[in-house]
Coordinates of C-alpha atoms and ligand atoms in Angstrom, one line a residue:
X1 CA 8.1 -65.5 -14.3
X2 CA 7.0 -68.8 -15.9
X3 CA 3.5 -69.0 -14.4
X4 CA 2.9 -65.5 -15.5
X5 CA 3.7 -66.5 -19.1
X6 CA 1.2 -69.3 -18.9
X7 CA -1.6 -67.2 -17.4
X8 CA -1.0 -64.4 -19.8
X9 CA -1.4 -66.8 -22.8
X10 CA -4.7 -68.0 -21.3
X11 CA -6.2 -64.5 -21.2
X12 CA -4.6 -62.9 -24.2
X13 CA -6.9 -60.9 -26.3
X14 CA -6.5 -62.8 -29.6
X15 CA -8.8 -61.1 -32.1
X16 CA -12.1 -62.8 -31.8
X17 CA -13.6 -64.5 -34.9
X18 CA -15.5 -62.1 -37.2
X19 CA -18.9 -62.8 -35.8
X20 CA -17.8 -63.0 -32.2
X21 CA -16.5 -60.6 -29.6
X22 CA -14.9 -61.1 -26.2
X23 CA -14.8 -59.6 -22.8
X24 CA -11.7 -57.4 -23.5
X25 CA -13.5 -55.7 -26.5
X26 CA -16.8 -55.3 -24.7
X27 CA -15.1 -53.5 -21.7
X28 CA -13.4 -51.1 -24.0
X29 CA -16.4 -50.5 -26.1
X30 CA -18.6 -50.0 -23.1
X31 CA -16.2 -47.4 -21.7
X32 CA -15.9 -45.6 -25.1
X33 CA -19.6 -45.6 -25.6
X34 CA -19.8 -43.6 -22.3
X35 CA -17.3 -41.1 -23.4
X36 CA -14.5 -42.3 -21.2
X37 CA -11.3 -41.7 -23.1
X38 CA -8.5 -42.3 -20.6
X39 CA -7.5 -45.2 -18.4
X40 CA -4.9 -44.6 -15.6
X41 CA -3.3 -47.9 -14.6
X42 CA -0.5 -50.4 -14.2
X43 CA -0.5 -53.6 -16.3
X44 CA 0.1 -57.2 -15.6
X45 CA -2.0 -60.4 -15.5
X46 CA -4.8 -60.4 -16.5
X47 CA -5.3 -56.9 -17.8
X48 CA -2.2 -56.2 -20.0
X49 CA -4.1 -56.9 -23.1
X50 CA -7.0 -54.7 -21.9
X51 CA -4.6 -51.8 -21.7
X52 CA -3.2 -52.6 -25.2
X53 CA -6.6 -52.9 -26.6
X54 CA -7.7 -49.6 -25.0
X55 CA -4.8 -47.9 -26.8
X56 CA -5.5 -49.7 -30.1
X57 CA -9.1 -48.5 -29.9
X58 CA -8.0 -44.9 -29.5
X59 CA -8.2 -44.4 -25.8
X60 CA -5.3 -43.1 -23.8
X61 CA -3.6 -45.5 -21.4
X62 CA -1.4 -43.7 -18.9
X63 CA 0.8 -46.3 -17.2
X64 CA 2.1 -45.6 -13.7
X65 CA 4.8 -47.0 -11.4
X66 CA 2.4 -47.7 -8.5
X67 CA -1.4 -48.2 -8.5
X68 CA -2.1 -45.8 -5.8
X69 CA -0.8 -43.0 -8.0
X70 CA -2.8 -44.2 -10.9
X71 CA -5.9 -44.3 -8.7
X72 CA -5.2 -40.8 -7.5
X73 CA -4.9 -39.6 -11.1
X74 CA -8.2 -41.2 -11.9
X75 CA -9.9 -39.6 -8.9
X76 CA -8.7 -36.1 -9.7
X77 CA -9.8 -36.5 -13.3
X78 CA -13.2 -37.4 -12.0
X79 CA -13.3 -34.4 -9.8
X80 CA -12.3 -32.1 -12.6
X81 CA -14.7 -33.4 -15.2
X82 CA -17.8 -34.9 -13.3
X83 CA -17.1 -38.1 -15.4
X84 CA -15.7 -41.0 -13.4
X85 CA -11.9 -41.4 -13.7
X86 CA -11.0 -45.0 -14.5
X87 CA -8.1 -46.8 -12.9
X88 CA -7.0 -50.3 -14.0
X89 CA -5.0 -52.7 -11.9
X90 CA -4.0 -56.3 -11.7
X91 CA -5.4 -58.6 -9.0
X92 CA -4.7 -58.8 -5.2
X93 CA -1.6 -56.6 -4.5
X94 CA -2.3 -54.3 -7.5
X95 CA -5.9 -54.0 -6.4
X96 CA -4.9 -53.3 -2.8
X97 CA -2.5 -50.6 -3.9
X98 CA -5.3 -49.0 -5.8
X99 CA -7.7 -49.4 -3.0
X100 CA -6.2 -46.5 -0.9
X101 CA -6.9 -44.2 -3.8
X102 CA -10.5 -45.6 -4.2
X103 CA -11.1 -45.0 -0.5
X104 CA -9.7 -41.5 -0.7
X105 CA -11.9 -40.8 -3.6
X106 CA -14.9 -42.0 -1.8
X107 CA -14.0 -39.9 1.3
X108 CA -13.5 -36.8 -0.9
X109 CA -16.7 -37.4 -2.9
X110 CA -14.7 -37.8 -6.2
X111 CA -16.2 -40.1 -8.8
X112 CA -13.8 -42.8 -9.9
X113 CA -14.0 -46.5 -11.0
X114 CA -11.3 -48.9 -9.9
X115 CA -11.3 -51.8 -12.4
X116 CA -9.2 -54.8 -11.3
X117 CA -8.6 -58.1 -12.9
X118 CA -9.2 -61.0 -10.5
X119 CA -8.9 -64.8 -10.1
X120 CA -11.8 -67.2 -10.8
X121 CA -14.6 -67.4 -8.3
X122 CA -14.3 -71.1 -7.9
X123 CA -10.7 -70.9 -6.7
X124 CA -11.1 -67.7 -4.6
X125 CA -14.2 -69.0 -2.9
X126 CA -12.6 -72.3 -2.0
X127 CA -9.3 -70.5 -1.1
X128 CA -7.3 -72.9 -3.3
X129 CA -4.4 -70.6 -3.6
X130 CA -4.4 -69.0 -7.1
X131 CA -1.7 -66.6 -8.4
X132 CA -2.6 -63.3 -6.7
X133 CA -5.7 -64.7 -5.2
X134 CA -8.0 -62.5 -3.2
X135 CA -11.7 -61.9 -2.5
X136 CA -11.4 -58.4 -3.9
X137 CA -15.1 -57.6 -4.1
X138 CA -15.6 -58.0 -0.4
X139 CA -12.3 -56.2 0.4
X140 CA -13.5 -53.2 -1.6
X141 CA -17.0 -52.9 -0.2
X142 CA -16.3 -51.0 3.0
X143 CA -14.2 -48.4 1.2
X144 CA -16.3 -47.9 -1.9
X145 CA -19.6 -46.3 -2.6
X146 CA -20.5 -49.4 -4.6
X147 CA -18.8 -52.6 -5.7
X148 CA -19.8 -54.9 -8.5
X149 CA -18.5 -58.1 -10.2
X150 CA -19.3 -59.2 -13.7
X151 CA -19.2 -62.9 -14.5
X152 CA -20.7 -63.1 -18.0
X153 CA -19.6 -61.2 -21.1
X154 CA -23.2 -60.2 -21.9
X155 CA -23.3 -58.4 -18.5
X156 CA -20.3 -56.1 -19.1
X157 CA -22.4 -53.3 -20.6
X158 CA -24.7 -53.3 -17.6
X159 CA -21.8 -53.7 -15.2
X160 CA -20.1 -50.6 -16.6
X161 CA -23.3 -48.6 -16.7
X162 CA -24.0 -49.4 -13.0
X163 CA -20.4 -48.4 -12.1
X164 CA -20.7 -45.1 -13.9
X165 CA -24.1 -44.3 -12.4
X166 CA -23.0 -45.2 -8.9
X167 CA -19.8 -43.1 -9.2
X168 CA -21.4 -39.8 -10.3
X169 CA -25.1 -39.8 -9.2
X170 CA -26.0 -38.3 -5.8
X171 CA -22.9 -37.9 -3.7
X172 CA -20.1 -38.9 -6.0
X173 CA -17.6 -41.6 -4.9
X174 CA -15.4 -44.5 -5.7
X175 CA -16.8 -47.6 -7.3
X176 CA -15.1 -51.0 -7.6
X177 CA -15.6 -53.2 -10.6
X178 CA -14.3 -56.7 -10.4
X179 CA -13.4 -58.4 -13.7
X180 CA -12.3 -62.0 -13.4
X181 CA -9.6 -63.1 -16.0
X182 CA -11.9 -65.7 -17.5
X183 CA -14.6 -63.0 -18.2
X184 CA -12.1 -61.0 -20.3
X185 CA -11.4 -64.0 -22.6
X186 CA -15.1 -65.1 -22.8
X187 CA -16.5 -64.9 -26.3
X188 CA -20.0 -64.2 -27.4
X189 CA -21.8 -63.4 -30.6
X190 CA -20.7 -59.9 -31.8
X191 CA -24.3 -58.8 -32.4
X192 CA -25.4 -59.9 -29.0
X193 CA -22.4 -58.1 -27.5
X194 CA -23.2 -54.9 -29.3
X195 CA -26.8 -55.1 -28.1
X196 CA -25.7 -55.6 -24.5
X197 CA -23.8 -52.3 -24.3
X198 CA -25.5 -49.5 -22.4
X199 CA -25.1 -45.8 -23.0
X200 CA -25.9 -44.2 -19.6
X201 CA -28.6 -41.5 -20.0
X202 CA -28.3 -38.6 -17.5
X203 CA -25.8 -40.3 -15.2
X204 CA -26.1 -37.6 -12.5
X205 CA -29.7 -36.3 -12.7
X206 CA -30.4 -32.9 -11.4
X207 CA -32.1 -33.0 -8.0
X208 CA -34.3 -30.0 -7.5
X209 CA -34.8 -28.9 -3.9
X210 CA -38.2 -28.8 -2.4
X211 CA -39.5 -25.1 -2.5
X212 CA -40.3 -25.0 1.3
X213 CA -36.7 -25.9 2.1
X214 CA -35.5 -23.0 0.0
X215 CA -37.9 -20.6 1.7
X216 CA -36.8 -21.9 5.1
X217 CA -33.2 -21.3 4.2
X218 CA -33.9 -17.8 2.9
X219 CA -35.8 -16.9 6.1
X220 CA -32.7 -17.8 8.2
X221 CA -30.4 -15.7 5.9
X222 CA -32.8 -12.8 5.8
X223 CA -32.9 -12.5 9.6
X224 CA -29.2 -13.0 10.1
X225 CA -27.1 -10.1 11.5
X226 CA -23.8 -11.6 10.7
X227 CA -24.2 -14.0 7.8
X228 CA -21.5 -16.1 6.3
X229 CA -21.3 -18.4 3.2
X230 CA -18.9 -21.3 3.3
X231 CA -18.0 -23.0 0.0
X232 CA -16.6 -26.5 0.0
X233 CA -15.1 -28.7 -2.7
X234 CA -18.6 -30.0 -3.4
X235 CA -19.4 -26.5 -4.6
X236 CA -16.4 -26.5 -6.9
X237 CA -17.2 -30.0 -8.1
X238 CA -20.8 -29.0 -9.0
X239 CA -19.5 -26.6 -11.8
X240 CA -22.2 -24.1 -10.8
X241 CA -19.7 -21.3 -10.8
X242 CA -21.9 -18.6 -12.2
X243 CA -24.9 -19.0 -9.9
X244 CA -22.7 -19.4 -6.9
X245 CA -21.0 -16.1 -7.7
X246 CA -24.3 -14.5 -8.4
X247 CA -25.7 -15.6 -5.0
X248 CA -22.7 -14.2 -3.2
X249 CA -22.6 -10.9 -5.0
X250 CA -26.4 -10.4 -4.9
X251 CA -26.6 -11.0 -1.2
X252 CA -23.4 -9.2 -0.4
X253 CA -22.7 -11.9 2.2
X254 CA -19.0 -12.5 3.0
X255 CA -17.7 -16.0 2.1
X256 CA -15.0 -18.4 3.0
X257 CA -13.7 -21.1 0.6
X258 CA -12.5 -24.4 1.9
X259 CA -9.1 -25.2 0.4
X260 CA -10.2 -26.9 -2.8
X261 CA -13.0 -24.3 -3.3
X262 CA -10.4 -21.6 -3.6
X263 CA -10.7 -20.0 -7.0
X264 CA -14.4 -20.7 -7.3
X265 CA -14.5 -16.9 -7.0
X266 CA -11.0 -15.3 -7.3
X267 CA -9.4 -15.3 -3.9
X268 CA -8.9 -11.5 -4.3
X269 CA -12.7 -11.0 -4.4
X270 CA -13.6 -8.3 -1.9
X271 CA -16.2 -10.5 -0.3
X272 CA -13.7 -13.2 0.5
X273 CA -13.2 -13.4 4.3
X274 CA -10.3 -15.8 4.1
X275 CA -7.9 -13.3 5.7
X276 CA -10.3 -13.0 8.6
X277 CA -11.2 -16.7 8.8
X278 CA -11.1 -17.3 12.6
X279 CA -13.0 -14.0 13.2
X280 CA -15.9 -14.9 10.8
X281 CA -16.2 -18.5 12.0
X282 CA -16.4 -17.4 15.6
X283 CA -18.5 -14.2 15.1
X284 CA -21.0 -15.2 12.4
X285 CA -24.6 -15.9 13.6
X286 CA -25.8 -17.8 10.5
X287 CA -23.8 -19.9 8.1
X288 CA -24.8 -21.1 4.7
X289 CA -22.7 -24.3 3.9
X290 CA -22.6 -25.1 0.2
X291 CA -20.9 -28.5 -0.5
X292 CA -18.9 -28.5 2.7
X293 CA -19.2 -31.0 5.5
X294 CA -18.9 -30.0 9.1
X295 CA -16.1 -32.5 9.7
X296 CA -12.8 -32.0 11.5
X297 CA -11.7 -29.5 8.9
X298 CA -14.4 -27.2 10.3
X299 CA -14.0 -28.3 14.0
X300 CA -17.2 -30.3 13.7
X301 CA -19.2 -27.1 13.7
X302 CA -18.8 -26.5 17.4
X303 CA -16.5 -25.3 20.1
X304 CA -14.3 -22.3 20.4
X305 CA -13.7 -22.1 16.6
X306 CA -17.4 -21.4 16.2
X307 CA -17.6 -18.9 19.0
X308 CA -19.2 -21.3 21.6
X309 CA -21.2 -20.8 23.8
X310 CA -23.1 -18.6 21.3
X311 CA -25.5 -20.7 19.1
X312 CA -24.9 -20.8 15.4
X313 CA -27.7 -21.1 12.9
X314 CA -26.8 -23.4 10.0
X315 CA -28.2 -23.7 6.5
X316 CA -26.7 -26.6 4.6
X317 CA -26.9 -27.2 0.8
X318 CA -25.9 -30.8 0.0
X319 CA -27.0 -33.7 -2.2
X320 CA -26.7 -36.2 0.6
X321 CA -29.6 -36.0 3.0
X322 CA -27.8 -38.1 5.6
X323 CA -25.1 -35.4 5.8
X324 CA -27.5 -33.1 7.6
X325 CA -27.2 -33.0 11.5
X326 CA -24.0 -35.1 11.2
X327 CA -22.3 -33.0 13.9
X328 CA -24.6 -30.2 15.0
X329 CA -28.2 -29.4 14.4
X330 CA -28.9 -27.9 10.9
X331 CA -31.8 -25.5 11.0
X332 CA -32.4 -25.3 7.3
X333 CA -31.3 -28.2 5.1
X334 CA -31.6 -27.8 1.4
X335 CA -31.2 -31.1 -0.3
X336 CA -30.5 -31.2 -4.0
X337 CA -27.7 -30.7 -6.5
X338 CA -25.8 -27.5 -5.8
X339 CA -26.6 -25.9 -9.2
X340 CA -30.3 -26.4 -8.7
X341 CA -30.3 -25.4 -5.0
X342 CA -28.3 -22.2 -5.6
X343 CA -30.4 -21.2 -8.5
X344 CA -33.5 -21.7 -6.4
X345 CA -32.0 -19.6 -3.6
X346 CA -31.2 -16.9 -6.1
X347 CA -34.7 -16.9 -7.5
X348 CA -36.1 -16.6 -4.0
X349 CA -34.0 -13.6 -3.0
X350 CA -36.4 -11.1 -4.5
X351 CA -35.5 -7.4 -4.8
X352 CA -35.9 -6.6 -1.1
X353 CA -33.3 -9.1 0.2
X354 CA -31.4 -7.1 3.0
X355 CA -27.7 -6.5 2.6
X356 CA -25.7 -7.6 5.6
X357 CA -25.4 -4.9 8.3
X358 CA -22.5 -2.5 7.7
X359 CA -21.1 -3.1 11.2
X360 CA -20.5 -6.8 10.2
X361 CA -18.8 -6.0 6.9
X362 CA -16.7 -3.2 8.5
X363 CA -15.6 -5.5 11.3
X364 CA -14.5 -8.1 8.7
X365 CA -12.8 -5.5 6.5
X366 CA -10.9 -4.2 9.5
X367 CA -9.8 -7.7 10.6
X368 CA -8.7 -8.5 7.1
X369 CA -6.6 -5.4 6.7
X370 CA -4.9 -6.1 10.0
X371 CA -4.1 -9.7 9.2
X372 CA -3.0 -8.9 5.6
X373 CA -0.6 -6.3 6.8
X374 CA 0.8 -8.7 9.3
X375 CA 1.2 -11.4 6.6
X376 CA 2.8 -8.9 4.2
X377 CA 5.4 -8.1 6.8
X378 CA 6.2 -11.8 7.4
X379 CA 6.3 -12.5 3.7
X380 CA 8.7 -9.5 3.1
X381 CA 11.4 -11.0 5.2
X382 CA 14.4 -12.6 3.6
X383 CA 15.9 -15.1 5.9
X384 CA 18.8 -17.3 4.8
X385 CA 18.1 -20.2 4.4
X386 CA 14.6 -19.6 3.0
X387 CA 11.7 -20.4 5.2
X388 CA 8.2 -21.5 4.1
X389 CA 7.0 -17.9 3.8
X390 CA 9.8 -16.5 1.7
X391 CA 9.7 -19.6 -0.6
X392 CA 6.0 -19.3 -1.0
X393 CA 6.2 -15.6 -1.7
X394 CA 8.5 -16.5 -4.6
X395 CA 6.0 -19.0 -5.9
X396 CA 3.1 -16.7 -5.4
X397 CA 4.7 -13.9 -7.4
X398 CA 5.0 -16.3 -10.4
X399 CA 1.6 -17.9 -10.1
X400 CA -0.1 -14.6 -9.8
X401 CA 0.6 -14.0 -13.4
X402 CA -0.5 -17.5 -14.4
X403 CA -4.1 -18.0 -13.2
X404 CA -4.6 -21.0 -15.5
X405 CA -2.0 -23.1 -13.6
X406 CA -3.2 -26.1 -11.7
X407 CA -1.8 -26.3 -8.2
X408 CA -1.2 -29.6 -6.3
X409 CA -0.3 -29.2 -2.7
X410 CA 0.6 -31.6 0.2
X411 CA 2.8 -31.7 3.3
X412 CA 2.1 -30.4 6.7
X413 CA 3.6 -26.9 7.0
X414 CA 3.9 -26.8 3.2
X415 CA 0.2 -27.4 2.9
X416 CA -0.9 -25.0 5.6
X417 CA 1.1 -22.1 4.5
X418 CA 0.6 -22.6 0.7
X419 CA -3.1 -22.8 1.2
X420 CA -3.2 -19.3 2.7
X421 CA -0.4 -17.7 0.8
X422 CA -1.1 -18.9 -2.8
X423 CA -4.2 -17.3 -4.2
X424 CA -6.3 -19.1 -6.7
X425 CA -8.2 -17.2 -9.5
X426 CA -10.0 -20.0 -11.3
X427 CA -12.2 -22.8 -10.1
X428 CA -11.1 -26.5 -9.8
X429 CA -7.4 -25.7 -10.1
X430 CA -6.3 -26.6 -6.6
X431 CA -5.9 -30.2 -5.6
X432 CA -4.7 -31.2 -2.2
X433 CA -4.6 -33.7 0.7
X434 CA -8.4 -33.2 1.1
X435 CA -10.8 -34.7 3.7
X436 CA -8.3 -37.2 5.1
X437 CA -5.3 -35.0 5.1
X438 CA -3.6 -37.8 3.2
X439 CA 0.0 -37.7 2.1
X440 CA 0.9 -39.3 -1.3
X441 CA -1.6 -37.7 -3.6
X442 CA 1.1 -35.4 -5.1
X443 CA 2.3 -36.9 -8.3
X444 CA -0.9 -38.9 -9.0
X445 CA -3.0 -35.7 -8.8
X446 CA -0.4 -33.8 -10.8
X447 CA -0.4 -36.3 -13.6
X448 CA -4.2 -36.6 -13.5
X449 CA -4.6 -32.8 -13.7
X450 CA -2.0 -32.4 -16.5
X451 CA -3.5 -35.2 -18.6
X452 CA -7.1 -34.1 -18.1
X453 CA -6.5 -30.4 -18.6
X454 CA -3.5 -30.4 -21.0
X455 CA -2.3 -27.4 -19.1
X456 CA 0.6 -26.6 -16.6
X457 CA 0.6 -28.1 -13.1
X458 CA 2.8 -26.9 -10.3
X459 CA 3.0 -29.3 -7.4
X460 CA 4.1 -27.7 -4.1
X461 CA 5.3 -30.6 -2.0
X462 CA 6.8 -31.2 1.5
X463 CA 9.8 -33.4 1.1
X464 CA 8.1 -36.2 3.1
X465 CA 4.9 -35.8 1.2
X466 CA 6.7 -36.0 -2.1
X467 CA 8.4 -39.3 -1.2
X468 CA 5.1 -41.2 -1.2
X469 CA 4.7 -40.8 -5.0
X470 CA 8.2 -39.6 -6.1
X471 CA 8.8 -42.5 -8.5
X472 CA 6.1 -41.1 -10.8
X473 CA 8.7 -38.5 -11.9
X474 CA 9.5 -41.1 -14.5
X475 CA 5.8 -41.2 -15.6
X476 CA 5.8 -37.4 -15.9
X477 CA 8.9 -37.6 -18.1
X478 CA 7.7 -40.5 -20.1
X479 CA 4.5 -38.6 -21.1
X480 CA 6.4 -35.3 -21.3
X481 CA 3.9 -33.6 -19.0
X482 CA 3.9 -29.9 -18.1
X483 CA 4.4 -30.6 -14.4
X484 CA 6.8 -28.6 -12.3
X485 CA 7.3 -30.2 -8.9
X486 CA 8.7 -28.0 -6.1
X487 CA 10.1 -30.0 -3.2
X488 CA 10.2 -28.0 0.1
X489 CA 13.3 -29.7 1.3
X490 CA 13.8 -29.3 5.1
X491 CA 15.4 -32.6 5.7
X492 CA 12.5 -34.4 7.3
X493 CA 8.9 -34.9 8.2
X494 CA 7.7 -31.4 9.5
X495 CA 11.4 -30.3 9.9
X496 CA 14.8 -31.8 10.0
X497 CA 16.3 -30.9 13.4
X498 CA 14.9 -33.5 15.7
X499 CA 17.5 -35.6 17.6
X500 CA 17.3 -39.1 18.9
X501 CA 17.5 -38.5 22.7
X502 CA 18.7 -42.0 23.4
X503 CA 22.0 -41.2 21.6
X504 CA 21.6 -44.5 19.7
X505 CA 22.8 -45.0 16.2
X506 CA 19.5 -44.2 14.4
X507 CA 18.3 -40.7 13.6
X508 CA 15.1 -39.3 15.1
X509 CA 11.8 -40.7 13.6
X510 CA 11.2 -37.5 11.7
X511 CA 14.6 -37.0 10.1
X512 CA 15.7 -37.7 6.5
X513 CA 19.1 -37.7 4.8
X514 CA 20.5 -34.1 5.0
X515 CA 20.8 -32.0 1.9
X516 CA 19.2 -34.5 -0.4
X517 CA 19.2 -33.5 -4.1
X518 CA 15.7 -34.3 -5.3
X519 CA 16.4 -32.4 -8.5
X520 CA 18.9 -35.1 -9.5
X521 CA 16.1 -37.7 -9.3
X522 CA 14.4 -35.7 -12.1
X523 CA 17.5 -35.6 -14.2
X524 CA 17.8 -39.4 -14.0
X525 CA 14.7 -39.5 -16.2
X526 CA 15.7 -36.8 -18.6
X527 CA 13.7 -34.0 -16.9
X528 CA 15.0 -30.7 -15.8
X529 CA 16.4 -30.5 -12.2
X530 CA 16.9 -27.1 -10.5
X531 CA 18.3 -26.3 -7.1
X532 CA 17.1 -23.2 -5.4
X533 CA 18.4 -21.7 -2.2
X534 CA 17.0 -18.2 -2.5
X535 CA 13.6 -16.7 -3.4
X536 CA 15.2 -15.2 -6.5
X537 CA 16.5 -18.6 -7.7
X538 CA 13.1 -20.1 -7.0
X539 CA 11.2 -17.5 -8.9
X540 CA 13.5 -17.8 -11.8
X541 CA 13.4 -21.6 -11.9
X542 CA 9.6 -21.7 -11.6
X543 CA 9.1 -19.1 -14.3
X544 CA 11.5 -21.0 -16.6
X545 CA 9.8 -24.3 -15.9
X546 CA 6.3 -22.9 -16.7
X547 CA 7.6 -21.2 -19.9
X548 CA 9.2 -24.5 -21.0
X549 CA 6.1 -26.6 -20.2
X550 CA 8.6 -29.4 -19.6
X551 CA 8.9 -31.9 -16.7
X552 CA 10.9 -30.0 -14.0
X553 CA 11.7 -30.5 -10.4
X554 CA 12.9 -27.7 -8.2
X555 CA 14.7 -28.7 -5.0
X556 CA 13.9 -25.7 -2.8
X557 CA 16.1 -25.6 0.3
X558 CA 14.1 -24.6 3.3
X559 CA 15.5 -23.9 6.8
X560 CA 15.3 -27.3 8.5
X561 CA 14.2 -25.7 11.8
X562 CA 11.4 -23.7 10.3
X563 CA 8.5 -26.2 10.5
X564 CA 6.2 -27.0 13.4
X565 CA 5.2 -30.5 14.3
X566 CA 2.2 -31.5 12.2
X567 CA 1.9 -28.0 10.8
X568 CA -1.3 -26.4 12.1
X569 CA -2.5 -29.7 13.5
X570 CA -0.2 -29.9 16.4
X571 CA -3.2 -30.0 18.7
X572 CA -4.4 -33.3 17.1
X573 CA -1.3 -35.1 18.4
X574 CA -2.5 -37.3 21.3
X575 CA 0.0 -35.7 23.8
X576 CA -1.3 -32.2 23.1
X577 CA -4.9 -33.3 23.0
X578 CA -4.4 -35.0 26.4
X579 CA -2.8 -31.9 27.9
X580 CA -5.7 -29.8 26.7
X581 CA -8.3 -31.9 28.4
Ligands
LIG601 P1 -14.7 -29.5 1.9 O1 -13.6 -30.5 2.4 O2 -14.2 -28.6 0.9 O3 -15.2 -28.8 3.1 P2 -16.4 -31.7 1.7 O4 -15.8 -32.8 0.9 O5 -16.4 -31.9 3.2 O6 -15.9 -30.3 1.3 O7 -17.9 -31.6 1.3 C1 -18.4 -31.8 0.0 C2 -19.9 -32.0 0.1 O8 -20.4 -31.7 -1.2 C3 -20.3 -33.4 0.4 O9 -21.1 -33.5 1.5 C4 -21.1 -33.9 -0.9 O10 -22.2 -34.7 -0.6 C5 -21.5 -32.6 -1.5 N1 -21.6 -32.6 -2.9 C6 -20.8 -33.0 -3.8 N2 -21.2 -32.8 -5.1 C7 -22.4 -32.2 -5.0 C8 -23.4 -31.7 -5.9 N3 -23.2 -31.8 -7.2 N4 -24.5 -31.1 -5.4 C9 -24.7 -31.1 -4.0 N5 -23.8 -31.5 -3.1 C10 -22.7 -32.1 -3.6
LIG602 C1 -0.6 -41.7 4.1 C2 1.2 -38.3 8.4 C3 1.1 -35.8 7.9 S1 2.0 -34.6 7.2 C4 3.3 -35.6 6.9 C5 3.1 -36.9 7.3 C6 4.0 -38.0 7.1 C7 4.5 -35.1 6.2 C8 5.0 -33.8 6.7 O1 6.3 -33.5 6.2 P1 6.6 -32.8 4.8 O2 6.0 -31.3 5.0 O3 5.8 -33.4 3.7 O4 8.0 -32.8 4.6 P2 6.5 -30.1 5.9 O5 6.0 -28.9 5.1 O6 5.8 -30.1 7.2 O7 8.0 -30.1 6.0 N1 0.9 -41.2 6.0 C9 -0.2 -40.8 5.2 N2 -0.8 -39.6 5.4 C10 -0.4 -38.8 6.4 N3 -1.1 -37.7 6.6 C11 0.7 -39.2 7.3 C12 1.3 -40.4 7.0 C13 1.8 -37.0 7.9

């Protein structure tokens, strides 16, 4: 593209004269000064040289095939490390592609910074039609926790400091940083540049809860007959694993992990009430929420799920005061960072804290035993072709022996069944569709998790879900990442058996090409492709993939009639919702 050539030349990072520096260098130095060592992104005007420079200066630049996946990788890196993950994109379309990931990060409370190159203010504001022109700052604002633009090279240090602080302090979220092309090429005195950089001190300060709020919370817990602790991904993010475990074990209170809090305590822990989830949600009388919002994933804290009309007493530990009373009244809010709040609760327990009544624990144990034996019977079946259960049993058997493996999971049925069948033994190892129930996080999260941890990732993907980010298989191969993707191939969205009732030439809206060979996509990039039609083949292929640590895709053939519409969310489809009313 001719115009591209001209523009690229205008912004190229020619080494500045000895005693001067430029925007490119200041951005990279500011990030490095704050211990950010990786950028996930996709190059083009005006940021190609920024990526090159990052690499030259010892940072990792992980290049993607679509910005949404780069953004998702950055977001998951932020969630794993409590440092903002950084995603770099070009202007307008590249920025918009990344914006979905930024919005998803904000929704999930993951710290990330989307840095996009942009056109000059003068042209954008007069709408004069620049190459990839867009008012990106204003477009980002509704979807980000904060959005900033830097216009002068001497403000780059402050701009990056503000972005980091906004991303990780308080409730974490996505931050947008707008860097106009001209800023990157701006030169200033090197000494002035150095002085302008900011090393952020204590980016996410501890927030100690007020003592009376801790006492109020303990009073509710002490008087409860059927207490329950609910751990959300905020609790996993907080990296307060030891105090959280101590609180649970010292009080003896049964707990439920939300999907990404699985592994905070091993799912096999005897106080886990996961196998009696509906029972404990409905029957508990007091619930301590730790880093979990009462949103749709928890039926908004009301209704039949929660045993209405009985009244539930809620204690909520969260860093965001405005979260309290979002859906139902919270009797005992405890506002602060989870580490500090849980430690304060622990200290306040005293030696006379009553154990939960035996009837409550017995009732849960009984319900768990019943449900587990039902599940064991279902898992033991060996239908041909495989269904979700028999395939997940095969995966579970391998992962049981590899607790260090990171698990990425999306789809409808694939997500719902994997969440309950695949146990997690370590914290922050499960990454999924999260608060939005979004499809498309798969390969971005898998790459982000592999790059950040340097350890094996297994992505368990519905075939539809996989399609949103499937081209990143090339990225996985290019960086030779230890990612094994398992595609649950049932020929469509939810399942593959729908028919178009009109008899017209098009297939039904949920149906894909039959018997697709996703494993061959992987082979196209030099990775290993496997085709599994039985649990034995799946177990063998997965064990081999993990042992090799090489990019692998397993095409797992699932009965195309096995899924249900929207998995467990059938009731959210407007028709079902209307019938219910
Ligand atoms: P889940 O989906 O697992 O139920 P949510 O994403 O709904 O979890 O809730 C996470 C909550 O955790 C958010 O309300 C967020 O404000 C809170 N949070 C995140 N990090 C911290 C922290 N370090 N300390 C306290 N609360 C936190
Ligand atoms: C960005 C809607 C929810 S689940 C799903 C879609 C398209 C795919 C389900 O089929 P899949 O899984 O992956 O084959 P399975 O196990 O049931 O066979 N676009 C976005 N997000 C969402 N959630 C959708 C569409 C959806």
